[in-house]
């Protein structure tokens, strides 16, 4: 239920019997309170219910809430507040916010069962003084965030490669995940606290903050795990939370796009870099344990193989989320076909492609990382080629050349296009976050700087789609910076050589995870 208007503040809401009585009377009568002795207010329950998305409600700060859909001003000229009473996970919550304050629910601080529930209002020398809590219970978060991260080496992730998985292996893996992930999540939560207030209250950034806190809140609450049944419950919760954090990049992109004037570019870049690096580490650790847990249970259901028989089995190439014999040529073929289909759907035409070089070379890598990086690079190449053909009335699209090379402990990939290249003035911007989104031309340029349009698609639609391999053919300025971060995370690199007016050569170098186990820590 929700009530909006000149509410009867007097003392803290959680102790105010008169407030609850007035609210209950209003909801029972469903009529505006308008007598001289009662505050004037209106029922906005249905209006707020219509604003709920994905079990969350976020209202930005600034301006009166009477302008929201379904609201009206029941007490013109009088200071108003919004009172919301809701249930979340079976627990009753309540919150009061001023007319111009942001609101984000659900929040643990709103719980009536929480020992840290904030005081929402008070009287001070006869004048109303509003007190609000904008973040969740910080005590536990800071306790975890103050702990040091315990990096895990790639050798530790691969240590179960040669053995059939045992219960002891799984309990050892979950012990590290349970101890480490809440610490890393808490540090991300605290990083949001350090943002300028006006940035932190942006609804898109506030939503991502809520997602990180929810992941922390759920994972840190598990008691110490010593049995497989408890491990499976933790694994399923970890799998759900990992999936919930998949779509944070579009929201962060939109949030910083709206708040770009409130933070210097260097600070924005630093925050986003740390967020993405942390996100990669969280997903590698989380997905590795989830994959090991499923792999263990699959082995238990099937006839358990002996160590001698595992040498050439299909399962032997997987160690959790790591594929130890990944074939880049096959992955590139799949990615190129998918991007070609995207190009056909968007432009009704697309260039061809061919793959040459060391096509039989293998690498130990995480397939989802390889797929994300190469799809982002291929999208740029395909799009630039088609758009230059359209501008120059070229009769046929030159094919995209994809060349694979073998190195000492790494694989190199060169993607060569004839899409017109990148201008000298734009080369310095291609690795900046949201650079193309900030263009004032109204067109949705892509990361390569050569681009034009996503005609007919709104910025919000583009952002919603920009989630890696499922993104549109023209990105929103996060594709190349993120691809480089992913490449560098395991010691690789990403470089671009442009010949303006002709095309680009993009050089991707990926180090084999198995070859860098002694050096790289996550």
PDB file of N, CA and C in Angstrom, residues 216-258:
ATOM      1  N   UNK A 216      25.390  -9.674  -2.445  1.00  0.00           N
ATOM      2  CA  UNK A 216      26.151  -9.768  -1.197  1.00  0.00           C
ATOM      3  C   UNK A 216      25.276 -10.285  -0.067  1.00  0.00           C
ATOM      4  N   UNK A 217      24.075  -9.719   0.066  1.00  0.00           N
ATOM      5  CA  UNK A 217      23.182 -10.057   1.170  1.00  0.00           C
ATOM      6  C   UNK A 217      22.817 -11.532   1.153  1.00  0.00           C
ATOM      7  N   UNK A 218      22.579 -12.076  -0.026  1.00  0.00           N
ATOM      8  CA  UNK A 218      22.172 -13.480  -0.112  1.00  0.00           C
ATOM      9  C   UNK A 218      23.341 -14.430   0.133  1.00  0.00           C
ATOM     10  N   UNK A 219      24.502 -14.100  -0.394  1.00  0.00           N
ATOM     11  CA  UNK A 219      25.622 -15.033  -0.290  1.00  0.00           C
ATOM     12  C   UNK A 219      26.267 -15.011   1.089  1.00  0.00           C
ATOM     13  N   UNK A 220      26.373 -13.821   1.704  1.00  0.00           N
ATOM     14  CA  UNK A 220      27.049 -13.770   3.003  1.00  0.00           C
ATOM     15  C   UNK A 220      26.202 -14.401   4.108  1.00  0.00           C
ATOM     16  N   UNK A 221      24.879 -14.542   3.862  1.00  0.00           N
ATOM     17  CA  UNK A 221      23.974 -15.066   4.888  1.00  0.00           C
ATOM     18  C   UNK A 221      24.062 -16.578   5.048  1.00  0.00           C
ATOM     19  N   UNK A 222      24.720 -17.278   4.108  1.00  0.00           N
ATOM     20  CA  UNK A 222      24.817 -18.736   4.219  1.00  0.00           C
ATOM     21  C   UNK A 222      25.757 -19.117   5.371  1.00  0.00           C
ATOM     22  N   UNK A 223      25.344 -20.052   6.220  1.00  0.00           N
ATOM     23  CA  UNK A 223      26.262 -20.544   7.251  1.00  0.00           C
ATOM     24  C   UNK A 223      27.399 -21.328   6.617  1.00  0.00           C
ATOM     25  N   UNK A 224      28.425 -21.571   7.401  1.00  0.00           N
ATOM     26  CA  UNK A 224      29.584 -22.302   6.895  1.00  0.00           C
ATOM     27  C   UNK A 224      29.153 -23.659   6.342  1.00  0.00           C
ATOM     28  N   UNK A 225      29.653 -23.988   5.153  1.00  0.00           N
ATOM     29  CA  UNK A 225      29.193 -25.183   4.433  1.00  0.00           C
ATOM     30  C   UNK A 225      30.164 -26.336   4.668  1.00  0.00           C
ATOM     31  N   UNK A 226      29.612 -27.441   5.151  1.00  0.00           N
ATOM     32  CA  UNK A 226      30.423 -28.633   5.397  1.00  0.00           C
ATOM     33  C   UNK A 226      29.811 -29.883   4.773  1.00  0.00           C
ATOM     34  N   UNK A 227      28.630 -29.759   4.161  1.00  0.00           N
ATOM     35  CA  UNK A 227      27.958 -30.907   3.574  1.00  0.00           C
ATOM     36  C   UNK A 227      27.536 -30.591   2.148  1.00  0.00           C
ATOM     37  N   UNK A 228      27.377 -31.635   1.348  1.00  0.00           N
ATOM     38  CA  UNK A 228      27.055 -31.443  -0.064  1.00  0.00           C
ATOM     39  C   UNK A 228      25.669 -30.850  -0.272  1.00  0.00           C
ATOM     40  N   UNK A 229      24.711 -31.177   0.581  1.00  0.00           N
ATOM     41  CA  UNK A 229      23.369 -30.609   0.430  1.00  0.00           C
ATOM     42  C   UNK A 229      23.407 -29.098   0.594  1.00  0.00           C
ATOM     43  N   UNK A 230      24.138 -28.635   1.595  1.00  0.00           N
ATOM     44  CA  UNK A 230      24.272 -27.187   1.808  1.00  0.00           C
ATOM     45  C   UNK A 230      25.048 -26.550   0.668  1.00  0.00           C
ATOM     46  N   UNK A 231      26.043 -27.269   0.161  1.00  0.00           N
ATOM     47  CA  UNK A 231      26.824 -26.747  -0.979  1.00  0.00           C
ATOM     48  C   UNK A 231      25.937 -26.563  -2.201  1.00  0.00           C
ATOM     49  N   UNK A 232      25.030 -27.503  -2.443  1.00  0.00           N
ATOM     50  CA  UNK A 232      24.151 -27.404  -3.609  1.00  0.00           C
ATOM     51  C   UNK A 232      23.214 -26.202  -3.476  1.00  0.00           C
ATOM     52  N   UNK A 233      22.720 -25.948  -2.273  1.00  0.00           N
ATOM     53  CA  UNK A 233      21.885 -24.763  -2.063  1.00  0.00           C
ATOM     54  C   UNK A 233      22.654 -23.477  -2.319  1.00  0.00           C
ATOM     55  N   UNK A 234      23.893 -23.429  -1.856  1.00  0.00           N
ATOM     56  CA  UNK A 234      24.731 -22.259  -2.109  1.00  0.00           C
ATOM     57  C   UNK A 234      25.026 -22.116  -3.598  1.00  0.00           C
ATOM     58  N   UNK A 235      25.309 -23.245  -4.250  1.00  0.00           N
ATOM     59  CA  UNK A 235      25.627 -23.211  -5.686  1.00  0.00           C
ATOM     60  C   UNK A 235      24.466 -22.673  -6.495  1.00  0.00           C
ATOM     61  N   UNK A 236      23.239 -23.108  -6.189  1.00  0.00           N
ATOM     62  CA  UNK A 236      22.080 -22.620  -6.921  1.00  0.00           C
ATOM     63  C   UNK A 236      21.865 -21.129  -6.677  1.00  0.00           C
ATOM     64  N   UNK A 237      22.062 -20.679  -5.441  1.00  0.00           N
ATOM     65  CA  UNK A 237      21.940 -19.241  -5.147  1.00  0.00           C
ATOM     66  C   UNK A 237      23.025 -18.455  -5.875  1.00  0.00           C
ATOM     67  N   UNK A 238      24.240 -18.993  -5.898  1.00  0.00           N
ATOM     68  CA  UNK A 238      25.343 -18.341  -6.602  1.00  0.00           C
ATOM     69  C   UNK A 238      25.060 -18.260  -8.091  1.00  0.00           C
ATOM     70  N   UNK A 239      24.506 -19.307  -8.655  1.00  0.00           N
ATOM     71  CA  UNK A 239      24.165 -19.307 -10.075  1.00  0.00           C
ATOM     72  C   UNK A 239      23.133 -18.234 -10.388  1.00  0.00           C
ATOM     73  N   UNK A 240      22.115 -18.105  -9.536  1.00  0.00           N
ATOM     74  CA  UNK A 240      21.084 -17.074  -9.749  1.00  0.00           C
ATOM     75  C   UNK A 240      21.671 -15.675  -9.645  1.00  0.00           C
ATOM     76  N   UNK A 241      22.507 -15.448  -8.632  1.00  0.00           N
ATOM     77  CA  UNK A 241      23.073 -14.112  -8.458  1.00  0.00           C
ATOM     78  C   UNK A 241      24.028 -13.760  -9.589  1.00  0.00           C
ATOM     79  N   UNK A 242      24.765 -14.741 -10.082  1.00  0.00           N
ATOM     80  CA  UNK A 242      25.660 -14.491 -11.220  1.00  0.00           C
ATOM     81  C   UNK A 242      24.869 -14.056 -12.435  1.00  0.00           C
ATOM     82  N   UNK A 243      23.727 -14.709 -12.666  1.00  0.00           N
ATOM     83  CA  UNK A 243      22.891 -14.345 -13.803  1.00  0.00           C
ATOM     84  C   UNK A 243      22.267 -12.959 -13.630  1.00  0.00           C
ATOM     85  N   UNK A 244      21.918 -12.602 -12.391  1.00  0.00           N
ATOM     86  CA  UNK A 244      21.311 -11.291 -12.151  1.00  0.00           C
ATOM     87  C   UNK A 244      22.280 -10.155 -12.449  1.00  0.00           C
ATOM     88  N   UNK A 245      23.577 -10.424 -12.340  1.00  0.00           N
ATOM     89  CA  UNK A 245      24.580  -9.382 -12.585  1.00  0.00           C
ATOM     90  C   UNK A 245      25.026  -9.330 -14.044  1.00  0.00           C
ATOM     91  N   UNK A 246      24.407 -10.134 -14.899  1.00  0.00           N
ATOM     92  CA  UNK A 246      24.804 -10.162 -16.306  1.00  0.00           C
ATOM     93  C   UNK A 246      24.527  -8.827 -16.984  1.00  0.00           C
ATOM     94  N   UNK A 247      23.397  -8.198 -16.660  1.00  0.00           N
ATOM     95  CA  UNK A 247      22.954  -7.026 -17.419  1.00  0.00           C
ATOM     96  C   UNK A 247      23.296  -5.698 -16.769  1.00  0.00           C
ATOM     97  N   UNK A 248      24.346  -5.657 -15.937  1.00  0.00           N
ATOM     98  CA  UNK A 248      24.667  -4.394 -15.266  1.00  0.00           C
ATOM     99  C   UNK A 248      25.294  -3.375 -16.216  1.00  0.00           C
ATOM    100  N   UNK A 249      25.936  -3.832 -17.288  1.00  0.00           N
ATOM    101  CA  UNK A 249      26.650  -2.905 -18.157  1.00  0.00           C
ATOM    102  C   UNK A 249      25.705  -1.944 -18.882  1.00  0.00           C
ATOM    103  N   UNK A 250      24.593  -2.400 -19.457  1.00  0.00           N
ATOM    104  CA  UNK A 250      23.670  -1.433 -20.071  1.00  0.00           C
ATOM    105  C   UNK A 250      23.171  -0.391 -19.084  1.00  0.00           C
ATOM    106  N   UNK A 251      22.861  -0.824 -17.850  1.00  0.00           N
ATOM    107  CA  UNK A 251      22.361   0.121 -16.850  1.00  0.00           C
ATOM    108  C   UNK A 251      23.441   1.124 -16.456  1.00  0.00           C
ATOM    109  N   UNK A 252      24.662   0.643 -16.246  1.00  0.00           N
ATOM    110  CA  UNK A 252      25.761   1.549 -15.900  1.00  0.00           C
ATOM    111  C   UNK A 252      26.026   2.517 -17.041  1.00  0.00           C
ATOM    112  N   UNK A 253      25.976   2.017 -18.275  1.00  0.00           N
ATOM    113  CA  UNK A 253      26.180   2.869 -19.446  1.00  0.00           C
ATOM    114  C   UNK A 253      25.160   3.997 -19.482  1.00  0.00           C
ATOM    115  N   UNK A 254      23.880   3.653 -19.307  1.00  0.00           N
ATOM    116  CA  UNK A 254      22.837   4.662 -19.323  1.00  0.00           C
ATOM    117  C   UNK A 254      22.986   5.624 -18.153  1.00  0.00           C
ATOM    118  N   UNK A 255      23.310   5.086 -16.976  1.00  0.00           N
ATOM    119  CA  UNK A 255      23.449   5.937 -15.796  1.00  0.00           C
ATOM    120  C   UNK A 255      24.552   6.964 -15.940  1.00  0.00           C
ATOM    121  N   UNK A 256      25.721   6.541 -16.396  1.00  0.00           N
ATOM    122  CA  UNK A 256      26.826   7.494 -16.542  1.00  0.00           C
ATOM    123  C   UNK A 256      26.612   8.417 -17.736  1.00  0.00           C
ATOM    124  N   UNK A 257      25.867   7.964 -18.718  1.00  0.00           N
ATOM    125  CA  UNK A 257      25.513   8.860 -19.817  1.00  0.00           C
ATOM    126  C   UNK A 257      24.679  10.029 -19.297  1.00  0.00           C
ATOM    127  N   UNK A 258      23.750   9.731 -18.384  1.00  0.00           N
ATOM    128  CA  UNK A 258      22.892  10.783 -17.823  1.00  0.00           C
ATOM    129  C   UNK A 258      23.626  11.651 -16.811  1.00  0.00           C
TER     130      UNK A 258
END
